[in-house]
Every structure is written in structure tokens, then in C-alpha cells.
CSV table of C-alpha atoms in Angstrom, one decimal:
chain,number,residue,atom,x,y,z
A,21,MET,CA,0.0,0.0,0.0
A,22,PRO,CA,1.5,3.4,-0.9
A,23,VAL,CA,2.2,5.9,1.9
A,24,ARG,CA,-0.2,8.8,1.9
A,25,THR,CA,1.7,12.0,1.4
A,26,ASP,CA,-1.0,14.6,1.9
A,27,MET,CA,-0.3,17.3,4.4
A,28,ASP,CA,-2.6,15.9,7.1
A,29,ALA,CA,-1.2,12.4,6.9
A,30,VAL,CA,2.4,13.7,7.0
A,31,LEU,CA,1.6,16.0,9.9
A,32,GLU,CA,0.0,13.2,11.8
A,33,ARG,CA,3.1,11.1,11.6
A,34,ALA,CA,5.5,14.1,12.1
A,35,ILE,CA,3.8,15.0,15.4
A,36,ARG,CA,5.0,11.7,16.9
A,37,VAL,CA,8.5,12.3,15.5
A,38,ILE,CA,8.7,15.8,17.1
A,39,ALA,CA,7.2,14.5,20.4
A,40,GLU,CA,10.1,12.0,20.5
A,41,ASP,CA,12.8,14.4,19.2
A,42,ARG,CA,12.1,18.1,19.3
A,43,GLY,CA,15.4,18.8,17.5
A,44,ALA,CA,14.7,16.5,14.6
A,45,SER,CA,15.8,18.0,11.3
A,46,MET,CA,13.7,18.0,8.1
A,47,GLY,CA,15.7,15.1,6.8
A,48,ASP,CA,15.2,13.1,10.0
A,49,ILE,CA,11.5,13.9,10.0
A,50,ALA,CA,11.2,12.9,6.4
A,51,ALA,CA,13.0,9.6,6.9
A,52,ARG,CA,10.9,8.7,10.0
A,53,VAL,CA,7.6,9.7,8.4
A,54,GLY,CA,8.4,7.6,5.4
A,55,VAL,CA,8.5,10.3,2.7
A,56,SER,CA,11.4,11.9,0.8
A,57,ARG,CA,12.9,15.1,2.0
A,58,ALA,CA,11.7,16.7,-1.3
A,59,THR,CA,8.1,15.6,-0.5
A,60,LEU,CA,8.3,17.0,3.0
A,61,THR,CA,9.8,20.3,1.6
A,62,ARG,CA,7.1,20.5,-1.0
A,63,LEU,CA,4.5,20.3,1.7
A,64,PHE,CA,6.3,22.5,4.2
A,65,SER,CA,9.0,24.8,2.8
A,66,THR,CA,10.6,25.2,6.2
A,67,ARG,CA,10.8,23.3,9.5
A,68,GLU,CA,9.3,26.3,11.2
A,69,GLY,CA,6.4,26.2,8.8
A,70,MET,CA,5.8,22.6,9.5
A,71,ILE,CA,6.0,23.1,13.3
A,72,ASP,CA,3.5,26.0,13.0
A,73,ALA,CA,1.1,23.8,10.9
A,74,MET,CA,1.6,21.0,13.4
A,75,GLY,CA,0.8,23.3,16.4
A,76,ARG,CA,-2.2,24.8,14.7
A,77,ARG,CA,-3.6,21.4,13.8
A,78,ILE,CA,-3.2,20.1,17.4
A,79,LEU,CA,-4.7,23.3,18.9
A,80,ALA,CA,-7.7,23.1,16.5
A,81,HIS,CA,-8.2,19.5,17.6
A,82,CYS,CA,-8.0,20.5,21.2
A,83,GLU,CA,-10.6,23.2,20.6
A,84,GLU,CA,-12.9,20.6,19.1
A,85,VAL,CA,-12.4,18.3,22.1
A,86,LEU,CA,-13.0,21.0,24.6
A,87,GLU,CA,-16.1,22.1,22.8
A,88,GLU,CA,-17.4,18.5,22.7
A,89,ALA,CA,-16.6,18.1,26.4
A,90,ARG,CA,-18.4,21.3,27.4
A,91,LEU,CA,-16.1,21.7,30.3
A,92,ALA,CA,-18.0,24.5,32.0
A,93,VAL,CA,-21.5,23.0,31.8
A,94,ALA,CA,-21.6,19.3,31.2
A,95,PRO,CA,-21.6,16.9,34.2
A,96,VAL,CA,-18.0,16.6,35.3
A,97,ASP,CA,-17.8,12.9,34.9
A,98,GLU,CA,-19.2,13.2,31.3
A,99,ALA,CA,-16.8,15.9,30.4
A,100,LEU,CA,-13.9,13.9,31.8
A,101,ALA,CA,-15.0,10.9,29.7
A,102,VAL,CA,-14.7,13.1,26.6
A,103,LEU,CA,-11.3,14.3,27.6
A,104,VAL,CA,-9.9,10.8,28.3
A,105,ARG,CA,-11.5,9.3,25.1
A,106,ASN,CA,-9.5,12.0,23.2
A,107,TYR,CA,-6.3,11.4,25.2
A,108,ASP,CA,-4.2,11.5,22.0
A,109,VAL,CA,-5.1,15.2,21.5
A,110,LEU,CA,-4.2,16.1,25.1
A,111,ALA,CA,-1.0,14.1,24.7
A,112,GLN,CA,0.0,15.9,21.5
A,113,LEU,CA,-0.8,19.2,23.2
A,114,TRP,CA,1.4,18.3,26.2
A,115,SER,CA,4.3,16.8,24.3
A,116,VAL,CA,4.5,19.0,21.3
A,117,VAL,CA,2.9,22.4,21.8
A,118,TYR,CA,2.8,23.0,25.6
A,119,VAL,CA,6.6,23.4,25.9
A,120,ASP,CA,8.7,26.5,26.3
A,121,ALA,CA,8.4,28.8,23.2
A,122,ASP,CA,12.2,28.6,23.0
A,123,VAL,CA,12.0,24.8,22.3
A,124,LEU,CA,9.9,25.0,19.2
A,125,GLY,CA,10.2,28.8,18.6
A,126,VAL,CA,6.5,29.6,18.2
A,127,ALA,CA,5.4,31.8,21.1
A,128,GLU,CA,1.9,32.3,19.8
A,129,LEU,CA,1.3,28.5,19.8
A,130,SER,CA,2.7,28.2,23.3
A,131,ASP,CA,0.4,30.9,24.5
A,132,ALA,CA,-2.6,29.2,22.9
A,133,ALA,CA,-1.6,25.9,24.6
A,134,ASP,CA,-1.4,27.8,27.9
A,135,ALA,CA,-5.0,28.9,27.4
A,136,VAL,CA,-6.1,25.3,26.7
A,137,VAL,CA,-4.4,24.1,29.9
A,138,GLU,CA,-6.0,27.0,31.8
A,139,ARG,CA,-9.4,25.8,30.6
A,140,ILE,CA,-8.7,22.2,31.7
A,141,THR,CA,-7.5,23.6,35.1
A,142,ALA,CA,-10.7,25.6,35.5
A,143,PHE,CA,-12.6,22.3,34.7
A,144,VAL,CA,-10.6,20.5,37.4
A,145,VAL,CA,-11.5,23.3,39.9
A,146,ARG,CA,-15.2,22.7,39.1
A,147,GLY,CA,-14.6,19.0,39.5
A,148,GLN,CA,-13.1,19.6,42.9
A,149,ARG,CA,-16.1,21.7,44.0
A,150,GLU,CA,-18.4,19.0,42.8
A,151,GLY,CA,-16.5,16.1,44.4
A,152,LEU,CA,-15.0,14.2,41.5
A,153,PHE,CA,-11.4,15.3,42.0
A,154,ARG,CA,-9.3,15.4,45.1
A,155,THR,CA,-9.2,18.8,46.9
A,156,ASP,CA,-6.0,18.2,48.7
A,157,MET,CA,-4.0,18.7,45.5
A,158,PRO,CA,-3.7,21.9,43.4
A,159,ALA,CA,-6.0,22.0,40.4
A,160,MET,CA,-3.1,22.8,38.1
A,161,TRP,CA,-1.2,19.7,39.3
A,162,LEU,CA,-4.3,17.5,38.6
A,163,ALA,CA,-4.7,19.1,35.1
A,164,SER,CA,-1.0,18.6,34.4
A,165,THR,CA,-1.3,15.0,35.6
A,166,LEU,CA,-4.3,14.4,33.3
A,167,CYS,CA,-2.2,15.7,30.3
A,168,SER,CA,0.9,13.8,31.4
A,169,LEU,CA,-1.0,10.5,31.8
A,170,ALA,CA,-2.5,11.1,28.3
A,171,GLU,CA,1.0,11.6,26.9
A,172,CYS,CA,2.1,8.3,28.6
A,173,ALA,CA,-0.9,6.4,27.2
A,174,TRP,CA,-0.3,7.9,23.7
A,175,GLU,CA,3.4,6.8,23.8
A,176,LEU,CA,2.5,3.3,25.1
A,177,VAL,CA,-0.2,2.9,22.4
A,178,GLY,CA,2.3,4.1,19.7
A,179,GLU,CA,4.9,1.6,20.9
A,180,GLY,CA,2.4,-1.3,21.1
A,181,GLY,CA,2.6,-1.5,24.9
A,182,MET,CA,-1.1,-0.8,25.4
A,183,GLY,CA,-4.2,-1.2,23.3
A,184,GLU,CA,-5.8,1.9,21.9
A,185,ARG,CA,-9.2,1.0,23.5
A,186,GLN,CA,-7.6,0.4,26.9
A,187,ALA,CA,-5.9,3.8,27.2
A,188,PRO,CA,-9.0,5.9,28.1
A,189,ASP,CA,-10.1,3.6,30.9
A,190,TYR,CA,-6.6,3.2,32.3
A,191,LEU,CA,-6.1,6.9,32.2
A,192,ALA,CA,-9.4,7.7,34.0
A,193,LYS,CA,-8.8,5.0,36.6
A,194,LEU,CA,-5.3,6.2,37.4
A,195,LEU,CA,-6.3,9.8,37.5
A,196,LEU,CA,-9.3,9.2,39.8
A,197,ASP,CA,-8.2,6.3,41.9
A,198,GLY,CA,-4.4,6.5,41.9
A,199,ALA,CA,-2.0,3.5,41.6
A,200,ARG,CA,-3.2,1.7,44.7
A,201,PRO,CA,-5.0,-1.7,44.3
């Protein structure tokens, strides 16, 4: 079967490459994505352009997930279910976009990622008030934990260490119940 070389397919695969190696060159990315450097350059004339497109794609997906979750109004457990079902989007946000602007060089995207994490943190505060989340831990810590667990699940699924359908349940159980038996 031929490798798809449309922009979305290449971005999808390149996101994982950048998550694993933020310093990957265009040549490295092309090789790991399975396209020629010429194809990658045809799609994205510069690495910065590719990173920008990648970040915008991830942020657009985050916005879709946050809208679907209705974080401010949906029952907290239902909103959480939407977030964990879409763990891959949170993982990509956390591992690719929500890093120091100096790492990827796109301050606007880092600022937008901060806003997404702030919305998730506000959701956690609401969940704490409504009794779903622990109140003895800072909301930002719990929001960060959710995103970190999502990143871990995404990596494990990508490496074949966890089934894609298992990830949301494991993520929710670990977030809500901890690691104790």
C-alpha cells in the first residue's frame, strides 16, 4: 500500500517524531515519516512552517475536544469521559505544543496551549467543587497529571505497549483512583 503524502497524513506522523525528538531535522523527520525530503519540503517549505502547521492542527483538535466536552456546563464525569476518550489530542498538546516557546520557537502557539491548559485547570477546579477530583492537591497539578497521563498512554499505544481502546479507561482510573490496588 502506498504511503499517503497529503499534508494531514504527514503532519499526523510528524507529530510523533517531534514529540520524541524536538530537535529532529527535516531530513530526520522525512525519513521517520516515510517520505522523501523533497516531498516534505514540497508540503512545508521550512521546518518552522511545519512546526507552525503542526501546532495549529493540534490546537484546532484541542478546541474541538474542549467544545465537545463542554467543560463549563456538562456533568463533570461526562466531560472527563470526553477528555480521556480523546487522550491523543491532550498528549499531543502536552508533548509538542505545551513546551517552552524557545524549544519550538512559536510563542503564539505556546500561549494558545497555555490557554487550553487553563481551561482544563478551571474544569478541574469545578470537578473539585463537585466532588469528582481530590481537593488536597492543586488543580493545576491535577490538570497537568491528566495531560501527562494522556501523553504516557499515547506513547504506550504508539509503541504497542497498550491497546488503543484500553488507554482511556486506564487513564481515568489512574487519575481518579491512583495507583493503589
